Coordinates of C-alpha atoms in Angstrom, one line a residue:
Chain B
X1 CA -9.0 12.3 -38.7
X2 CA -5.9 11.2 -36.2
X3 CA -5.8 9.4 -32.9
X4 CA -3.1 8.3 -30.6
X5 CA -2.7 4.6 -29.8
X6 CA -1.1 3.2 -26.6
X7 CA -0.2 -0.4 -26.4
X8 CA 0.5 -1.6 -23.0
X9 CA 2.7 -4.5 -21.6
X10 CA 3.0 -7.4 -24.4
X11 CA 0.7 -5.2 -26.7
X12 CA 3.8 -2.9 -27.4
X13 CA 5.3 -5.5 -29.8
X14 CA 2.4 -4.6 -32.3
X15 CA 3.3 -1.0 -32.6
X16 CA 4.4 0.0 -35.8
X17 CA 8.6 0.2 -36.6
X18 CA 8.1 3.8 -36.9
X19 CA 6.3 4.4 -33.5
X20 CA 7.4 5.3 -29.9
X21 CA 7.8 3.0 -27.6
X22 CA 4.6 3.2 -26.2
X23 CA 2.3 5.0 -28.6
X24 CA 1.7 5.7 -32.3
X25 CA -0.5 8.4 -34.0
X26 CA -2.8 6.8 -36.6
X27 CA -4.8 8.3 -39.3
X28 CA -8.4 6.6 -39.3
X29 CA -11.5 6.9 -41.2
X30 CA -14.3 9.0 -39.9
X31 CA -16.5 6.6 -37.6
X32 CA -13.6 4.0 -37.0
X33 CA -14.3 1.6 -34.5
X34 CA -11.4 0.6 -32.2
X35 CA -11.8 -3.0 -33.5
X36 CA -11.3 -1.5 -36.9
X37 CA -7.8 0.1 -35.6
X38 CA -6.8 -3.0 -33.8
X39 CA -7.4 -5.2 -37.1
X40 CA -4.9 -2.8 -39.1
X41 CA -2.2 -3.1 -36.5
X42 CA -3.0 -7.2 -36.5
X43 CA -3.3 -7.2 -33.0
X44 CA -5.3 -10.5 -32.1
X45 CA -8.5 -9.3 -30.5
X46 CA -8.4 -11.9 -27.9
X47 CA -4.9 -10.8 -26.4
X48 CA -6.9 -7.2 -25.6
X49 CA -8.7 -7.0 -22.1
X50 CA -9.3 -3.9 -21.0
X51 CA -10.0 -0.9 -23.9
X52 CA -10.1 2.9 -22.8
X53 CA -10.9 6.0 -24.8
X54 CA -9.4 9.3 -23.2
X55 CA -9.0 7.4 -19.7
X56 CA -12.4 6.2 -19.8
X57 CA -13.6 2.3 -20.2
X58 CA -14.7 1.7 -23.8
X59 CA -15.3 -1.3 -25.8
X60 CA -14.0 -2.7 -29.0
X61 CA -17.1 -1.4 -31.1
X62 CA -16.4 2.2 -29.6
X63 CA -16.4 4.8 -32.3
X64 CA -13.5 6.8 -32.0
X65 CA -13.1 10.8 -32.6
X66 CA -10.3 12.9 -33.7
X67 CA -7.8 13.5 -31.2
X68 CA -8.9 10.6 -29.0
X69 CA -6.4 8.8 -27.2
X70 CA -7.1 5.1 -27.2
X71 CA -5.3 2.7 -24.6
X72 CA -5.3 -1.1 -24.7
X73 CA -4.2 -3.6 -22.3
X74 CA -3.8 -7.4 -22.1
X75 CA -4.5 -9.5 -19.1
X76 CA -1.7 -8.2 -16.2
X77 CA -1.6 -10.7 -13.5
X78 CA 1.8 -11.1 -12.0
X79 CA 2.5 -10.5 -8.3
Chain C
X1 CA -9.0 5.5 33.8
X2 CA -7.0 4.0 36.5
X3 CA -3.9 6.0 37.3
X4 CA -3.3 4.6 40.7
X5 CA 0.3 3.4 41.7
X6 CA 0.8 -0.3 40.1
X7 CA -1.8 0.5 37.0
X8 CA -1.0 0.1 33.6
X9 CA -1.7 3.8 33.0
X10 CA 0.5 4.9 36.0
X11 CA 3.3 2.4 34.5
X12 CA 3.1 4.4 31.2
X13 CA 3.1 7.8 32.7
X14 CA 5.9 7.1 34.6
X15 CA 8.0 5.6 31.6
X16 CA 7.0 8.2 28.8
X17 CA 9.7 10.7 28.1
X18 CA 9.5 14.2 26.3
X19 CA 11.6 14.2 23.2
X20 CA 12.3 17.2 20.6
X21 CA 11.7 15.8 17.0
X22 CA 13.7 17.1 14.0
X23 CA 11.2 19.7 13.4
X24 CA 11.8 21.0 16.9
X25 CA 8.6 20.2 18.2
X26 CA 8.5 18.3 21.6
X27 CA 6.7 14.9 21.8
X28 CA 5.8 12.4 24.7
X29 CA 7.1 9.1 23.6
X30 CA 7.5 5.7 25.0
X31 CA 10.5 3.4 24.1
X32 CA 10.1 0.0 23.2
X33 CA 12.2 -1.6 25.9
X34 CA 9.9 0.4 28.3
X35 CA 6.9 -0.7 27.0
X36 CA 8.0 -4.4 26.9
X37 CA 8.5 -4.3 30.7
X38 CA 5.5 -2.9 31.2
X39 CA 3.8 -5.5 29.3
X40 CA 5.3 -8.1 31.5
X41 CA 4.4 -6.5 34.6
X42 CA 0.8 -6.2 33.7
X43 CA 0.6 -9.4 31.9
X44 CA -0.8 -7.8 28.6
X45 CA 0.7 -7.5 25.0
X46 CA 3.0 -5.1 23.6
X47 CA 0.2 -3.9 21.4
X48 CA -2.1 -3.3 24.6
X49 CA 0.7 -0.9 26.2
X50 CA 1.0 1.1 23.0
X51 CA -2.8 1.6 22.7
X52 CA -3.2 2.7 26.1
X53 CA 0.1 4.9 25.5
X54 CA -1.5 6.4 22.4
X55 CA -4.8 7.0 24.3
X56 CA -2.8 9.3 26.3
X57 CA -1.2 11.3 23.1
X58 CA 2.2 9.4 24.1
X59 CA 3.8 8.2 21.0
X60 CA 5.4 4.6 20.7
X61 CA 9.0 5.7 19.7
X62 CA 8.8 3.4 16.7
X63 CA 5.9 5.3 15.3
X64 CA 7.5 9.0 16.0
X65 CA 8.1 9.4 12.3
X66 CA 4.7 8.9 11.1
X67 CA 4.2 12.1 13.1
X68 CA 3.6 14.9 10.9
X69 CA 1.7 12.7 8.0
X70 CA -0.2 10.3 10.3
X71 CA -2.4 12.0 13.6
X72 CA -2.1 9.7 16.6
X73 CA -5.9 9.3 16.3
X74 CA -5.1 7.5 13.0
X75 CA -2.3 5.5 14.6
X76 CA -4.7 4.4 17.2
X77 CA -7.1 3.3 14.3
X78 CA -4.3 1.5 12.4
X79 CA -3.1 -0.3 15.5
X80 CA -7.2 -1.5 15.6
X81 CA -7.3 -2.5 12.0
X82 CA -6.9 -6.0 10.7
X83 CA -5.8 -6.4 7.1
X84 CA -5.0 -9.5 5.3
X85 CA -2.6 -10.1 2.4
X86 CA -3.2 -12.8 0.1
X87 CA 0.3 -13.7 -1.4
X88 CA 3.6 -13.2 0.2
X89 CA 5.8 -13.1 -2.8
X90 CA 6.8 -10.3 -4.9
X91 CA 4.0 -7.8 -4.0
X92 CA 3.0 -9.4 -0.8
X93 CA 6.7 -9.1 0.8
X94 CA 6.8 -5.5 0.3
X95 CA 3.1 -5.1 1.5
X96 CA 3.4 -6.8 4.6
X97 CA 6.8 -5.1 5.5
X98 CA 5.0 -1.6 4.8
X99 CA 1.9 -2.7 6.9
X100 CA 4.0 -3.9 9.8
X101 CA 6.1 -1.0 9.8
X102 CA 3.2 1.6 9.6
X103 CA 1.5 -0.1 12.7
X104 CA -1.5 -2.4 11.2
X105 CA -2.5 -3.8 14.4
X106 CA -3.3 -7.4 12.9
X107 CA -2.1 -8.9 9.8
X108 CA -3.2 -12.1 8.5
X109 CA -0.9 -13.7 5.8
X110 CA -2.0 -16.2 3.6
X111 CA 0.4 -18.2 0.9
X112 CA 0.8 -21.8 0.6
X113 CA 4.0 -21.6 -1.5
X114 CA 7.7 -21.9 -0.8
X115 CA 10.6 -19.7 -1.8
X116 CA 12.8 -20.7 -4.7
X117 CA 15.7 -19.5 -6.2
X118 CA 13.7 -17.6 -9.1
X119 CA 12.1 -15.3 -6.4
X120 CA 15.5 -13.9 -5.3
X121 CA 15.7 -11.3 -8.0
X122 CA 12.6 -9.3 -6.5
X123 CA 10.8 -10.9 -3.4
X124 CA 11.7 -9.0 -0.2
X125 CA 11.0 -12.2 2.0
X126 CA 13.3 -14.3 -0.4
X127 CA 16.8 -14.5 1.0
X128 CA 19.2 -17.6 0.6
X129 CA 18.2 -18.9 4.1
X130 CA 14.5 -18.6 3.0
X131 CA 14.6 -21.2 0.1
X132 CA 12.4 -24.0 0.5
X133 CA 10.8 -22.3 3.4
X134 CA 7.1 -21.5 3.5
X135 CA 6.3 -17.8 2.3
X136 CA 3.6 -17.3 4.8
X137 CA 5.6 -18.6 7.7
X138 CA 8.7 -16.5 6.5
X139 CA 6.6 -13.4 6.5
X140 CA 5.5 -14.2 10.2
X141 CA 8.7 -14.4 11.6
X142 CA 9.7 -11.1 9.5
X143 CA 6.6 -9.2 11.1
X144 CA 7.6 -10.4 14.5
X145 CA 11.2 -9.1 14.1
X146 CA 10.1 -5.7 12.5
X147 CA 7.3 -4.7 15.2
X148 CA 6.1 -7.5 17.9
X149 CA 2.9 -5.1 18.4
X150 CA 1.6 -6.7 15.5
X151 CA -0.5 -9.6 15.8
X152 CA 0.0 -12.2 12.9
X153 CA -2.6 -14.9 11.5
X154 CA -0.4 -17.1 9.6
X155 CA -2.2 -19.5 7.0
X156 CA 0.4 -21.5 5.2
X157 CA -2.2 -22.6 2.6
X158 CA -3.2 -21.2 -0.9
X159 CA -6.6 -19.4 -1.0
X160 CA -9.5 -21.1 -2.7
X161 CA -13.2 -21.3 -3.0
X162 CA -13.7 -23.7 0.0
X163 CA -11.2 -21.6 2.8
X164 CA -11.5 -18.0 1.5
X165 CA -14.5 -16.8 3.7
X166 CA -13.2 -18.4 6.8
X167 CA -9.6 -16.9 6.3
X168 CA -10.9 -13.5 5.4
X169 CA -13.9 -13.2 7.9
X170 CA -13.5 -10.1 10.3
X171 CA -10.8 -8.4 8.1
X172 CA -11.2 -4.7 7.5
X173 CA -9.6 -4.8 4.3
X174 CA -7.9 -7.3 2.0
X175 CA -4.8 -6.6 -0.2
X176 CA -4.7 -8.8 -3.4
X177 CA -0.8 -9.9 -3.7
X178 CA -1.6 -13.0 -6.0
X179 CA 0.0 -14.0 -9.1
X180 CA -2.8 -15.7 -10.9
X181 CA -6.2 -14.5 -12.2
X182 CA -8.2 -17.6 -10.9
X183 CA -7.5 -16.8 -7.3
X184 CA -8.1 -13.4 -8.0
X185 CA -11.8 -14.0 -8.9
X186 CA -12.1 -16.3 -5.8
X187 CA -11.0 -13.2 -3.9
X188 CA -12.9 -10.9 -5.3
X189 CA -16.2 -12.9 -5.0
X190 CA -15.5 -13.4 -1.2
X191 CA -14.7 -9.7 -0.7
X192 CA -18.0 -8.9 -2.1
X193 CA -19.8 -11.5 0.0
X194 CA -17.9 -10.2 3.2
X195 CA -18.4 -6.6 2.2
X196 CA -14.6 -5.9 2.6
X197 CA -12.8 -3.8 0.4
X198 CA -10.2 -5.2 -1.7
X199 CA -7.1 -3.5 -2.9
X200 CA -5.7 -5.0 -6.4
X201 CA -2.3 -5.0 -7.6
X202 CA -0.6 -6.6 -10.5
X203 CA 2.8 -6.6 -12.1
X204 CA 4.4 -7.3 -15.6
X205 CA 7.8 -6.2 -16.5
X206 CA 8.3 -2.8 -15.6
X207 CA 4.7 -1.9 -15.4
X208 CA 1.7 -2.4 -13.0
X209 CA -1.4 -1.5 -11.7
X210 CA -3.2 -0.4 -8.4
X211 CA -7.0 -0.4 -7.6
X212 CA -9.4 0.0 -4.9
X213 CA -12.3 -2.2 -5.3
X214 CA -15.4 -1.6 -2.7
X215 CA -18.0 -4.6 -2.5
X216 CA -20.6 -2.5 -4.1
X217 CA -18.5 -1.3 -7.0
X218 CA -19.5 -2.4 -10.4
X219 CA -18.1 -6.0 -10.9
X220 CA -15.4 -5.5 -14.0
X221 CA -15.0 -9.0 -15.0
X222 CA -12.3 -8.2 -17.6
X223 CA -10.1 -7.0 -15.0
X224 CA -9.3 -10.5 -13.8
X225 CA -9.9 -12.7 -16.8
X226 CA -7.1 -14.7 -18.5
X227 CA -5.5 -14.2 -21.8
X228 CA -4.6 -17.1 -24.3
X229 CA -1.0 -18.7 -24.0
X230 CA 1.7 -17.4 -21.8
X231 CA 0.6 -14.5 -19.4
X232 CA 2.3 -11.0 -19.7
X233 CA 4.1 -11.5 -16.7
X234 CA 5.8 -14.8 -18.2
X235 CA 6.8 -13.0 -21.3
X236 CA 8.2 -9.8 -19.8
X237 CA 9.3 -11.1 -16.6
X238 CA 9.0 -9.5 -13.1
X239 CA 12.2 -7.5 -12.3
X240 CA 12.7 -6.0 -8.8
X241 CA 11.2 -2.3 -9.2
X242 CA 7.5 -3.1 -10.3
X243 CA 6.9 -5.1 -7.0
X244 CA 8.3 -2.7 -4.7
X245 CA 6.4 0.5 -6.1
X246 CA 3.2 -1.4 -6.9
X247 CA 3.1 -2.6 -3.2
X248 CA 3.8 0.7 -1.6
X249 CA 1.0 2.0 -3.8
X250 CA -1.3 -0.7 -2.8
X251 CA -0.1 -0.1 0.9
X252 CA -1.1 3.9 0.4
X253 CA -4.5 3.0 -0.9
X254 CA -4.8 0.7 1.9
X255 CA -4.1 3.2 4.6
X256 CA -6.3 5.9 2.5
X257 CA -9.4 3.5 2.9
X258 CA -8.7 2.5 6.4
X259 CA -8.2 6.1 7.4
X260 CA -10.8 7.6 5.1
X261 CA -8.8 10.2 3.6
X262 CA -7.1 11.0 0.4
X263 CA -8.5 10.1 -3.2
X264 CA -9.1 6.8 -3.4
X265 CA -8.4 4.9 -6.9
X266 CA -12.2 3.7 -6.8
X267 CA -13.5 2.6 -10.1
X268 CA -10.2 3.8 -11.1
X269 CA -7.0 1.7 -12.2
X270 CA -4.0 3.5 -11.7
X271 CA -1.4 2.1 -14.1
X272 CA 2.1 2.8 -13.7
X273 CA 5.0 2.2 -16.8
X274 CA 8.1 2.8 -14.8
X275 CA 10.2 2.8 -18.1
X276 CA 8.4 5.8 -19.5
X277 CA 8.0 7.3 -15.9
X278 CA 4.1 7.7 -16.5
X279 CA 1.6 7.0 -13.9
X280 CA -2.1 7.2 -15.7
X281 CA -5.7 6.6 -14.5
X282 CA -8.1 4.5 -16.3
X283 CA -11.5 5.1 -14.8
X284 CA -14.6 2.6 -15.3

């Protein structure tokens, strides 16, 4: 199945080279968790503060479904 | 209501003018020179004169272009509102500017820092003459020049756990224009204690977020947690457009909360990515 992974702010640098500026479509195994997807792209888990699935707050162990849009944010604190 | 000759009401009636606005509608207005003269005669503030005028459906000329989007009873409500802005830097400079122009009656400004050259790329209140000056003091001067009908509480200190409650007590709403998570955690806790709504904003590069946080909302700790190493805003910088855009959205959120209208970003983070031109909601 496929998911769309969106990486915001400093996390965008972990997007694969063939990806867009913000998101990438990934093939993932059934019952994959967000943690598995994050591991595949070698994103340090500690750098992720907020996880959203289809615009709703989730967790690193949330199981993803086909077609899900997953958004990951680092801390954003400038002012 | 005292309409006798020599009363404040009578002075306002005598000075009111009828104008035709760009939409072709007539409006009764009072000009600031007249309002200032009346405040001198009656030994009251400009704010008092405007409050009395608006109570008689006479628009202060300085707010006439609010008409059509803000009703006069809402303009009165804003004039009776007190908003605290914590931080007078990138976000805070624009937030303070917009609140003062819109006609918030009392603005509390808290910032212990001074302007330096690295602020000049984005901070509205940072100009070459302001370098080295305290940010809250410069903000207070600016408010006075923009709108003398706004009362200002100037606090040239950094907010901390020891002073936060005293600084924010009595405010109707607080705007988070801070640049660090530690102080945001203090601010969030204080707003919960005082039962005051908080409008959060933060920026990084060409991105930023806005959220209305009400005292009874779930406490989302991850929102204000630090990461490891350099912050996102340190790595991506803070160019001018993000604070201007996010501050506008924060002030809109503040107006919606104060006037109880529109859709609030409550338990919802609005994330703006200005480079890709996307605005997205993320709900908790």
